[in-house]
Short mmCIF file of C-alpha atoms and ligand atoms in Angstrom, two decimals:
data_model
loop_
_atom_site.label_atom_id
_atom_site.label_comp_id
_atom_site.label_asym_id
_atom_site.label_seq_id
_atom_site.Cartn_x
_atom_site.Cartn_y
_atom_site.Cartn_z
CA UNK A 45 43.99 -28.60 39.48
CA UNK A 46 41.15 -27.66 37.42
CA UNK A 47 37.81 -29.06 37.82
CA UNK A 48 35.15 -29.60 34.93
CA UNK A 49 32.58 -31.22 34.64
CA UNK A 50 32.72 -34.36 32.60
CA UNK A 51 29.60 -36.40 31.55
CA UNK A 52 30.13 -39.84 31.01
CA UNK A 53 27.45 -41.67 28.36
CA UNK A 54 26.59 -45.57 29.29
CA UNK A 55 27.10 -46.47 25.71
CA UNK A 56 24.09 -48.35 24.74
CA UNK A 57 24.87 -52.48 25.06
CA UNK A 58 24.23 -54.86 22.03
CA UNK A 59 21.34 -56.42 24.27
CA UNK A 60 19.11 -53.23 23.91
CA UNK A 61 15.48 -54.01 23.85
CA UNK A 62 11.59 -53.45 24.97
CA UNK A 63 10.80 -56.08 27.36
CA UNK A 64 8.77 -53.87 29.27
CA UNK A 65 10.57 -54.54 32.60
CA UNK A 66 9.99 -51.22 34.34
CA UNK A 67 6.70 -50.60 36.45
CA UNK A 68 6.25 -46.93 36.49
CA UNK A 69 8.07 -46.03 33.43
CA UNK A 70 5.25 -45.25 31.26
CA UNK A 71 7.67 -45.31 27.71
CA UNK A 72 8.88 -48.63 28.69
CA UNK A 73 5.60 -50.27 29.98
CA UNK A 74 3.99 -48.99 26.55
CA UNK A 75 6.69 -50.30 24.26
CA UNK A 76 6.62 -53.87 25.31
CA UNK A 77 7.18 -56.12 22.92
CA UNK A 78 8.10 -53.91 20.14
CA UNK A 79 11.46 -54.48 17.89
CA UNK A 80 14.63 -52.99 19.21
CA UNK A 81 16.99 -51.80 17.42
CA UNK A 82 20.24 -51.74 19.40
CA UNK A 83 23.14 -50.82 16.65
CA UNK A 84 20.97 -47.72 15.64
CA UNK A 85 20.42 -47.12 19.43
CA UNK A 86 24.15 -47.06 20.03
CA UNK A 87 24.73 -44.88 17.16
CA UNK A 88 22.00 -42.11 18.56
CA UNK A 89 23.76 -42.43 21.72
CA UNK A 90 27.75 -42.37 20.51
CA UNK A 91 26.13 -38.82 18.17
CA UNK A 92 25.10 -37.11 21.43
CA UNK A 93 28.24 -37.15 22.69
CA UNK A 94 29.61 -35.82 19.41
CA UNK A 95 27.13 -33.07 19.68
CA UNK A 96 28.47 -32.52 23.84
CA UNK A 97 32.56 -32.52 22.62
CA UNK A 98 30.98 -30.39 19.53
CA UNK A 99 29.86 -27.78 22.39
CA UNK A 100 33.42 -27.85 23.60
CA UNK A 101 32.70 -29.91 26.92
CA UNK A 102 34.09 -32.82 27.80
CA UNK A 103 32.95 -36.21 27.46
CA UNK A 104 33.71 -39.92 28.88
CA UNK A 105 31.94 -43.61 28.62
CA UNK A 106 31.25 -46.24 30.42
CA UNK A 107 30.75 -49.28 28.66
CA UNK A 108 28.08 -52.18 28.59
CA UNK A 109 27.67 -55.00 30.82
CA UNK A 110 28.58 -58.45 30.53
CA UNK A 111 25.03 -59.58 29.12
CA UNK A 112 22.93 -61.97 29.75
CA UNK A 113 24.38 -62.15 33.22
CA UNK A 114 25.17 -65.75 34.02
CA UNK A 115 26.50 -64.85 37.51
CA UNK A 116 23.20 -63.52 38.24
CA UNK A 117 21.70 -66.52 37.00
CA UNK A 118 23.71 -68.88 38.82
CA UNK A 119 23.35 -66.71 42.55
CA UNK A 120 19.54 -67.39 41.71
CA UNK A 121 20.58 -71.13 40.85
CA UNK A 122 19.76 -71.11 37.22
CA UNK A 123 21.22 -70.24 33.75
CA UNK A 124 20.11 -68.70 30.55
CA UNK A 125 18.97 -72.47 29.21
CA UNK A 126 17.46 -73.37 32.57
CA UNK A 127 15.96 -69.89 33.32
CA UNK A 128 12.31 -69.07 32.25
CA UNK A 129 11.46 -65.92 29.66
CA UNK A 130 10.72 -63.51 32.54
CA UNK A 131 14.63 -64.19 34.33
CA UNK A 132 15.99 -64.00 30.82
CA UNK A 133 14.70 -60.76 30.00
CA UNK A 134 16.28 -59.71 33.15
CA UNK A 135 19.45 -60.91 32.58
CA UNK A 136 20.11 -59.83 29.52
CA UNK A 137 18.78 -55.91 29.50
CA UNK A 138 20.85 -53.42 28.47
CA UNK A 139 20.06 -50.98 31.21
CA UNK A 140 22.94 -49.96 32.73
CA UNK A 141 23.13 -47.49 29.59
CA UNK A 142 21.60 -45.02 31.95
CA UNK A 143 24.57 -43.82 33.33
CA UNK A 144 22.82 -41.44 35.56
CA UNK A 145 21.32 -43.97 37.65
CA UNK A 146 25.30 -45.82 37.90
CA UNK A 147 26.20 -43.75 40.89
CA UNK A 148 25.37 -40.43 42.99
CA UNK A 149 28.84 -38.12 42.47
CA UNK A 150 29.91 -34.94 45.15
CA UNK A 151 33.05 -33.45 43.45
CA UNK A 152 36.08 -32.51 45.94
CA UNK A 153 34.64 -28.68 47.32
CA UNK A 154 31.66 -30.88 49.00
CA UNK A 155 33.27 -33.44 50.43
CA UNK A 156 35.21 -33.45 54.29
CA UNK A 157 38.40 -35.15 53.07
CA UNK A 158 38.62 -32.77 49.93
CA UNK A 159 38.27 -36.33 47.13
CA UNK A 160 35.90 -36.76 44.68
CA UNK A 161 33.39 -39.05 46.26
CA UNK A 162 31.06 -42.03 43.92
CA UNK A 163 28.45 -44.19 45.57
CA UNK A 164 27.18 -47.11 42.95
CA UNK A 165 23.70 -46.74 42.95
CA UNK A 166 21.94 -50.59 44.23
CA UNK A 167 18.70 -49.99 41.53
CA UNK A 168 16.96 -52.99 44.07
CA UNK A 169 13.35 -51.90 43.24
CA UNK A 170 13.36 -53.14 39.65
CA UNK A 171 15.22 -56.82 39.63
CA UNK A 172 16.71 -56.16 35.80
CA UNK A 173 18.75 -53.11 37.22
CA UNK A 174 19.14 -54.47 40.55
CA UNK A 175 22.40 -56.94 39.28
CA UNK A 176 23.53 -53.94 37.17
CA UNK A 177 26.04 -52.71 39.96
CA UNK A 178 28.81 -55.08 40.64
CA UNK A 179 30.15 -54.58 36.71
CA UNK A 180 29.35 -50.64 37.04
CA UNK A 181 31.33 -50.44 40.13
CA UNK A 182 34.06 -52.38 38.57
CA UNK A 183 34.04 -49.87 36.22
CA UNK A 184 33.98 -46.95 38.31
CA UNK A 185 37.12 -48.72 40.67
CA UNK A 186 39.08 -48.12 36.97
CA UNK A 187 38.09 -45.06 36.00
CA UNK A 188 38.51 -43.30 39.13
CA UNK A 189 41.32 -45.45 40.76
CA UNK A 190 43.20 -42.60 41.69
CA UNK A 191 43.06 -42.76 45.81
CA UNK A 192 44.40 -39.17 46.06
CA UNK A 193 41.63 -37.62 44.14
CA UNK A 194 38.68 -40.02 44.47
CA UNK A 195 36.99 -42.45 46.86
CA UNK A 196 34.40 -44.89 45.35
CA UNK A 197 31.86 -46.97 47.69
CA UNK A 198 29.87 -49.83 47.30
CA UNK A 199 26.13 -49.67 47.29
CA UNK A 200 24.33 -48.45 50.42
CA UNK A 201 22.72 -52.17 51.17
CA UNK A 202 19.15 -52.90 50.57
CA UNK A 203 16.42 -52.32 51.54
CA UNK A 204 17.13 -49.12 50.94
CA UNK A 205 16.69 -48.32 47.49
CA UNK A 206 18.89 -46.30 45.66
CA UNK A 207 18.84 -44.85 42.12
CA UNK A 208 21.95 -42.95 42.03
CA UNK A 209 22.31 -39.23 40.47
CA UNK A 210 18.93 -39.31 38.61
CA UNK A 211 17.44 -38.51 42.65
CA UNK A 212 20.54 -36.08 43.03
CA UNK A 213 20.99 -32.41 42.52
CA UNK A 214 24.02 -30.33 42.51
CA UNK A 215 23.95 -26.37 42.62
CA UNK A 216 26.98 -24.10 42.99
CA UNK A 217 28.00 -21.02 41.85
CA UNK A 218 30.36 -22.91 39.56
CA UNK A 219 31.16 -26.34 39.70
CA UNK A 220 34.44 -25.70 41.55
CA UNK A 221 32.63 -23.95 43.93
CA UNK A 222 31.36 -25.78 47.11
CA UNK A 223 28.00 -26.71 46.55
CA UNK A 224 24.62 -27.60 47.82
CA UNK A 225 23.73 -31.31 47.53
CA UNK A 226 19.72 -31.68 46.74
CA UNK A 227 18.60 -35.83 47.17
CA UNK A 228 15.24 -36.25 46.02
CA UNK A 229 13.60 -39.28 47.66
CA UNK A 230 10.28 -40.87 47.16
CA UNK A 231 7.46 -42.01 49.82
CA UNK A 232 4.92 -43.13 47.94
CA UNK A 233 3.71 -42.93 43.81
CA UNK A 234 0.39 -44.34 43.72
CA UNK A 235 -0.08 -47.79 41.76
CA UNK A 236 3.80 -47.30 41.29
CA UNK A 237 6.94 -47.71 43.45
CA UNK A 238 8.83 -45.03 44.62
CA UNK A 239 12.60 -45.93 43.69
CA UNK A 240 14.74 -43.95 46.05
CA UNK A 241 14.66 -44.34 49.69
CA UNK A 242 14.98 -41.27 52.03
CA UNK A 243 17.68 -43.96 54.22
CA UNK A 244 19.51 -44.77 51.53
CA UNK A 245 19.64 -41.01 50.05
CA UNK A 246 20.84 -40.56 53.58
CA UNK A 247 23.54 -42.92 53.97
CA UNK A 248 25.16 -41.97 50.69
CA UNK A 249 25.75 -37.96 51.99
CA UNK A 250 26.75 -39.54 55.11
CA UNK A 251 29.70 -41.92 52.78
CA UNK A 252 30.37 -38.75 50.96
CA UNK A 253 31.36 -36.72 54.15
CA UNK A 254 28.79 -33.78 53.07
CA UNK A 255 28.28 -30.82 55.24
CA UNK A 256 24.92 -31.31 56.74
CA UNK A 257 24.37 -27.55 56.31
CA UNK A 258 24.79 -28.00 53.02
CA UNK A 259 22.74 -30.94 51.99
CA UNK A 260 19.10 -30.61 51.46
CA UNK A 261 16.84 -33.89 51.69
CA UNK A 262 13.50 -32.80 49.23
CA UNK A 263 10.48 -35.31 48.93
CA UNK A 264 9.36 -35.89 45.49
CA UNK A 265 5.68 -35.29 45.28
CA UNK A 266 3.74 -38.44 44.70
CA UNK A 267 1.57 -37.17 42.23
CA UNK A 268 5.02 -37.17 39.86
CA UNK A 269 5.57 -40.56 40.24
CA UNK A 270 1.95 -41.74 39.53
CA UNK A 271 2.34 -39.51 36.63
CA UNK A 272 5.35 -41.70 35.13
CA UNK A 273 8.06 -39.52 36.84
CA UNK A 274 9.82 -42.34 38.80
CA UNK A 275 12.95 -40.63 38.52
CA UNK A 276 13.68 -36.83 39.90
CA UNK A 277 15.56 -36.07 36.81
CA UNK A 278 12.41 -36.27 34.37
CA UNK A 279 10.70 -33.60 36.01
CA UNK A 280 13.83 -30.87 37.63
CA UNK A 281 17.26 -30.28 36.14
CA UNK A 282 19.86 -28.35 37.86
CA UNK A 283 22.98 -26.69 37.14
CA UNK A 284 25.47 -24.43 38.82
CA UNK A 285 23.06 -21.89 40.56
CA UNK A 286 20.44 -23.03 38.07
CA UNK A 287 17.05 -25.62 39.17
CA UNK A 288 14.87 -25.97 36.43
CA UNK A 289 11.65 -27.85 38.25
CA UNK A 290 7.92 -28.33 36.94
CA UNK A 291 5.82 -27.03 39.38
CA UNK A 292 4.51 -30.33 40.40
CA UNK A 293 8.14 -31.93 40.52
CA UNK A 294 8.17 -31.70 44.46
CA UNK A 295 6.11 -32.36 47.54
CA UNK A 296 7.25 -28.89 49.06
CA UNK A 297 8.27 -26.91 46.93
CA UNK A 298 8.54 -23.97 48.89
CA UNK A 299 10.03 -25.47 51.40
CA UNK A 300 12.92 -26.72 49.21
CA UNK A 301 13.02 -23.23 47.65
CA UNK A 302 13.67 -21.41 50.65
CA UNK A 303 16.39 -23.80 51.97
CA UNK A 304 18.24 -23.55 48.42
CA UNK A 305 18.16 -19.56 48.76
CA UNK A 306 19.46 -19.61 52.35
CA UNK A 307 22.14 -22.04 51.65
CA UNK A 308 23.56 -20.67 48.18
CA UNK A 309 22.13 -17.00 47.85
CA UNK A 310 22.55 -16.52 44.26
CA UNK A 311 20.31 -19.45 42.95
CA UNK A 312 18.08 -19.19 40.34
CA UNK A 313 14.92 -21.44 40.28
CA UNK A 314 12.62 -21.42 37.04
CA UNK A 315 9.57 -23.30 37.99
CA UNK A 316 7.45 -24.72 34.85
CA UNK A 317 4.02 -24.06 35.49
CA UNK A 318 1.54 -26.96 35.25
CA UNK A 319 -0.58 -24.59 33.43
CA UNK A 320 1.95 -24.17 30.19
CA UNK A 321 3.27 -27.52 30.55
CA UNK A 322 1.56 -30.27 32.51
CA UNK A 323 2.90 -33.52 34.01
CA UNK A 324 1.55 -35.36 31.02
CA UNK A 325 3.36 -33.26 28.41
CA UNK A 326 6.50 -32.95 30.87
CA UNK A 327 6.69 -36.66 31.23
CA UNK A 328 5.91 -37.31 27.14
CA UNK A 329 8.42 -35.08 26.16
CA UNK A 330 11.08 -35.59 28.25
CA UNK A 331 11.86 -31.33 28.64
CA UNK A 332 13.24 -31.55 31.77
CA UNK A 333 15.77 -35.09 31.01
CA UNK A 334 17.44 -32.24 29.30
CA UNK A 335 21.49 -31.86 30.08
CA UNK A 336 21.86 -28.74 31.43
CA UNK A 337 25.10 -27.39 30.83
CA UNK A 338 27.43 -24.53 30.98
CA UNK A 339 28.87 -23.54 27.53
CA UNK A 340 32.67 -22.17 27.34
CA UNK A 341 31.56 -19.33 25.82
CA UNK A 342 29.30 -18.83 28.91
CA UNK A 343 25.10 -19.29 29.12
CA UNK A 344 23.94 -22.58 29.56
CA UNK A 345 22.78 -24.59 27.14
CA UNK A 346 19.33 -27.53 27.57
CA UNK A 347 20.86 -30.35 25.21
CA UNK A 348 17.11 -32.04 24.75
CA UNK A 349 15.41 -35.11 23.19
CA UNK A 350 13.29 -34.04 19.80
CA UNK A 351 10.28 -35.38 21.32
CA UNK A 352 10.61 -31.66 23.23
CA UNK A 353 10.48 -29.73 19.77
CA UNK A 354 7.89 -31.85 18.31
CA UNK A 355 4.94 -31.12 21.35
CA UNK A 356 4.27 -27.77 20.62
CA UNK A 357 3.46 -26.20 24.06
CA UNK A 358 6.42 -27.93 25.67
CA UNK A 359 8.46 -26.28 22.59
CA UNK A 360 7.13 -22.86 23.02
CA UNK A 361 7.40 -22.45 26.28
CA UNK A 362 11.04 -23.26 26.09
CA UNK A 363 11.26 -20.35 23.17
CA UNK A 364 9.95 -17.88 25.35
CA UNK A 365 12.26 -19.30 28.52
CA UNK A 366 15.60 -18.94 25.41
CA UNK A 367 14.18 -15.20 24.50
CA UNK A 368 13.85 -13.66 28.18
CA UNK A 369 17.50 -12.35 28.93
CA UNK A 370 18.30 -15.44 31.59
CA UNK A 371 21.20 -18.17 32.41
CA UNK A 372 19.50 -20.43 29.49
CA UNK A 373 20.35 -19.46 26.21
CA UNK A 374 20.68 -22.22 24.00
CA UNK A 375 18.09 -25.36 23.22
CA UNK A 376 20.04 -28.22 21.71
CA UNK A 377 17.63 -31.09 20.11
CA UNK A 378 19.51 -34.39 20.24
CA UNK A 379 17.76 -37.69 18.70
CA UNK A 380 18.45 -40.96 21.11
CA UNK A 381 14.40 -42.29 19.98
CA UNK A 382 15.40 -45.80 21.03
CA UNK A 383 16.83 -44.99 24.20
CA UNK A 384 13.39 -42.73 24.70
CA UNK A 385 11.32 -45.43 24.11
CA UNK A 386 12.67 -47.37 27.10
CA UNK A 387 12.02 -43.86 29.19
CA UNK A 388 15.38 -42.92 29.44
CA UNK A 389 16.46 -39.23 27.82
CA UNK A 390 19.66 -37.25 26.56
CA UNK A 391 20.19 -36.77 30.94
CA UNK A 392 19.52 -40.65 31.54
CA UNK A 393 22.63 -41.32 29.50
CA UNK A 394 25.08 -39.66 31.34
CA UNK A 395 26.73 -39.50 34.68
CA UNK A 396 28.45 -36.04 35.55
CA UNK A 397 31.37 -36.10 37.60
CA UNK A 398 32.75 -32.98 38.26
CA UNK A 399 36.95 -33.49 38.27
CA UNK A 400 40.19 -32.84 36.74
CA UNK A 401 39.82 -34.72 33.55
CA UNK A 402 43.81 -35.83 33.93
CA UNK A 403 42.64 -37.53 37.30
CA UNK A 404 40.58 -39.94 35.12
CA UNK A 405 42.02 -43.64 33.86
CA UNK A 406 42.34 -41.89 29.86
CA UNK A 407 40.41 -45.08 28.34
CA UNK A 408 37.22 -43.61 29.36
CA UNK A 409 37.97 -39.87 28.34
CA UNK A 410 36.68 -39.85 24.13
CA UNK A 411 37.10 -37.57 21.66
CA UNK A 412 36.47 -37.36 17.98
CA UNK A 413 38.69 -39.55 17.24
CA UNK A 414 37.48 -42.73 19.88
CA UNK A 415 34.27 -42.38 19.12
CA UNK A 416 34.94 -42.97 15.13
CA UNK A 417 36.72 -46.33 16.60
CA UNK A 418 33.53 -47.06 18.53
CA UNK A 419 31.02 -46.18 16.12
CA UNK A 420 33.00 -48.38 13.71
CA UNK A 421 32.78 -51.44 16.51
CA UNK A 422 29.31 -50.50 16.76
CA UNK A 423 28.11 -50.87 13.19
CA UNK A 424 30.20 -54.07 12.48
CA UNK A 425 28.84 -56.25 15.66
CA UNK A 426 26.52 -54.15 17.28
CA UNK A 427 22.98 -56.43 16.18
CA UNK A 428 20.50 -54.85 14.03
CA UNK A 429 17.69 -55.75 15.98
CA UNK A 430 16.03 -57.38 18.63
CA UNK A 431 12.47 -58.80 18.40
CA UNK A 432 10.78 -60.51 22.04
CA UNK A 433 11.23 -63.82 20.48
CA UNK A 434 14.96 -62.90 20.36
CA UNK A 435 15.75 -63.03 23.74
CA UNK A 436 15.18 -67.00 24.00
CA UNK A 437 18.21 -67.78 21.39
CA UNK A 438 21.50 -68.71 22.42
CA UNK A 439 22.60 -67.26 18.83
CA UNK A 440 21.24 -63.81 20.24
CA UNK A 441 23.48 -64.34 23.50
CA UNK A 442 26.61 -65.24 21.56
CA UNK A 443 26.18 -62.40 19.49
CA UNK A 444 25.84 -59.97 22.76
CA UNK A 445 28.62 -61.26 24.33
CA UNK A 446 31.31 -61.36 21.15
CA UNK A 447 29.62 -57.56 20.48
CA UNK A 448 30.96 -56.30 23.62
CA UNK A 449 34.09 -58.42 23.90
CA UNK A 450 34.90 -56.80 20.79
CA UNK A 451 34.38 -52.78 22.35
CA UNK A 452 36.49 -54.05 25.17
CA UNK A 453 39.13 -55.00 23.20
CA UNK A 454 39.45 -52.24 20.72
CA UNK A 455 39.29 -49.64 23.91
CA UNK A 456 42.28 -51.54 25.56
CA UNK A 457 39.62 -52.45 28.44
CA UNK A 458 40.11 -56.32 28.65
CA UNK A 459 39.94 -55.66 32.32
CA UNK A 460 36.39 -55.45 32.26
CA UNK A 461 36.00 -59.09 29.94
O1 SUG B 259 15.15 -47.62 35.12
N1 SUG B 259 14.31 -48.10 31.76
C1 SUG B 259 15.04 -47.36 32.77
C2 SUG B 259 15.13 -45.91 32.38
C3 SUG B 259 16.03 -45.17 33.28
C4 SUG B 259 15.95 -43.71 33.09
N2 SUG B 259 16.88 -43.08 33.95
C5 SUG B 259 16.75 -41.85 34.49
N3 SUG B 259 15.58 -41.23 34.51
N4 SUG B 259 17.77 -41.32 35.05
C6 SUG B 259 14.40 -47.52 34.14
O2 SUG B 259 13.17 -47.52 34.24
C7 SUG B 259 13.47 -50.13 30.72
C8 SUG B 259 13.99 -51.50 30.40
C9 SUG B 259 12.95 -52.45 29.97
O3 SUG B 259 11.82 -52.28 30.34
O4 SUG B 259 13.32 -53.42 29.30
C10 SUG B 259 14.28 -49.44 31.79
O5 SUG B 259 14.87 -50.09 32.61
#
């Protein structure tokens, strides 16, 4: 059997748009109110991938939500007429696009029973993402049905919040390799919550059968989250025996440091100094929602968001990190502006399972090919765009709905309707 890694995009649902729903997530909170534009935002998100399989990885999708949730709306005994603005903006967000927050992954080497274990991630501290998981773990139940290879668990239950593999870290010497698991929880953020729970972070590695002398349980620092960083994975990036971590990304960093080099010798930490880049710039630009990856041709690569290239410390301090003689040698600018502008980067988008890719239900494996069939269901129903006002139409909702009925149907995944 050979294991990959395979990074699965949330492809970017017809609802996309800037309600401002996030507290914390500075891109979102400032965008409020602007005009989405979903079809385009699709588009930047279906070219990424092209750019990934371009690399010669792999690449898989999962696919939007049922929006505006009605079952949702019914639990809380209303419906999209009934409801008022606020619940309808919840109901119908496209957020489950950020695929890295869908579910915390430890691939087979990690695990006790030797499968390939998912957790869906419960996303209770924001109520738009915290209805996102029953139709992402119905998802996840397809694409990983296999029982030999895989075991997939509900949500750890709330009150213990849990934002999947955006608060999770993997680092091996290569991704076969057993590996040391890294959950970043958060205690406190200032004026802003922190979104993963040490309990929950706990429970999943518990699920996943980890080897406790191989799982490391990191605080995030609080100054990070006050700074806009409510997710790990906008300020550290790992992969294989690489962490790439701003200086201010952790409470301890030291601490964390030294447990990484006991437990997996040949890691190799690059720490960002606040003095080249700081928080501010980090958080702007997005450098570290980077996808760090490992290129066939060997190096890694940082696939990043533009908005990296166009701050110019951020930029050339990543020329000088490409021209020293280490793992990364490659910087990869990718454009996904409208899924920036809701705070979510190229590493939001995708989920990164690390299995044999013949293990995995083929209707969510793409390739050139699949994504010319979805970029073609994208243009034709996908809608142009989404102003506030928008939200309050049942024309807008029928338009949603028949947009993703249409995906479903032309990917052979009717299951999902
Ligand atoms: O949960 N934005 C998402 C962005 C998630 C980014 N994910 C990772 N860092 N892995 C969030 O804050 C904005 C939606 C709105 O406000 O309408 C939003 O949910």
């Amino acid at each position: 059997m050979s294991l990959v890694e395979i990074n699965f995009d949330g492809i970017v649902g017809p609802s996309h748009n800037f309600a401002g729903l996030s507290l914390g997530n500075l891109a979102a909170t400032a965008n409020a109110g602007k005009v989405a534009h979903p079809r385009e935002a699709a588009l930047q998100g279906l070219a990424k991938m092209r750019v990934n399989l371009g690399l010669g990885l792999r690449q898989g999708i999962l696919l939007p939500l049922d929006r505006p949730d009605e079952a949702w709306l019914a639990a809380l005994g209303t419906n999209m007429l009934g409801a008022d603005n606020a619940l309808r903006a919840n109901a119908l967000s496209a957020s489950a696009m950020w695929a890295a927050n869908a579910a915390t992954v430890s691939p087979t080497p990690d695990t006790a029973d030797g499968r390939c274990h998912l957790t869906g991630a419960n996303l209770v501290t924001m109520p738009h993402r915290s209805h996102e998981w029953p139709g992402t773990l119905a998802q996840l139940r397809l694409a990983f049905a296999d029982s030999g290879h895989f075991a997939v668990h509900a949500p750890v239950p709330p009150p213990f919040g849990d934002e999947g593999a955006a608060n999770h870290m993997r680092l091996c010497a290569g991704h076969g390799a057993p590996g040391v698991e890294v959950f970043v929880y958060g205690e406190t953020g200032g004026p802003f919550p922190a979104r993963q729970h040490r309990e929950a972070s706990a429970a999943v590695a518990r699920l996943h059968g980890l080897d406790p002398a191989r799982t490391i349980f990191a605080p995030q620092s609080p100054e990070a989250i006050a700074a806009g960083a409510f997710h790990n994975d906008v300020v550290a990036v790992a992969n294989e025996r690489v962490l790439l971590a701003h200086e201010q990304a952790f409470a301890d960093p030291a601490a964390l440091y030294e447990a990484l080099r006991m437990k997996l010798p040949e890691v190799e930490i690059i720490e960002v100094p606040a003095s080249a880049v700081s928080l501010a710039d980090a958080i702007s630009s997005y450098l570290f929602n980077a996808q760090l990856v490992t290129l066939p041709e060997g190096g890694m690569a940082l696939i990043l968001p533009t908005e990296a290239q166009t701050n110019t410390r951020v930029w050339s301090w990543l020329e000088g990190l490409i021209a020293r003689n280490g793992p990364i040698r490659r910087l990869v600018p990718v454009e996904v502006r409208e899924s920036m502008s809701n705070g979510g980067g190229p590493a939001c988008l995708r989920l990164r399972v690390v299995a044999d890719p013949a293990t995995v239900d083929p209707r969510f494996l793409v390739d050139e090919a699949k994504l010319a069939l979805i970029e073609g269901v994208v243009a034709a129903s996908w809608p142009v765009e989404i102003a506030p006002d928008d939200l309050n139409k049942p024309a807008l909702w029928a338009e949603v709905r028949g947009a993703r009925t249409a995906l479903l149907e032309a990917l052979d995944l009717n299951a999902l309707l």
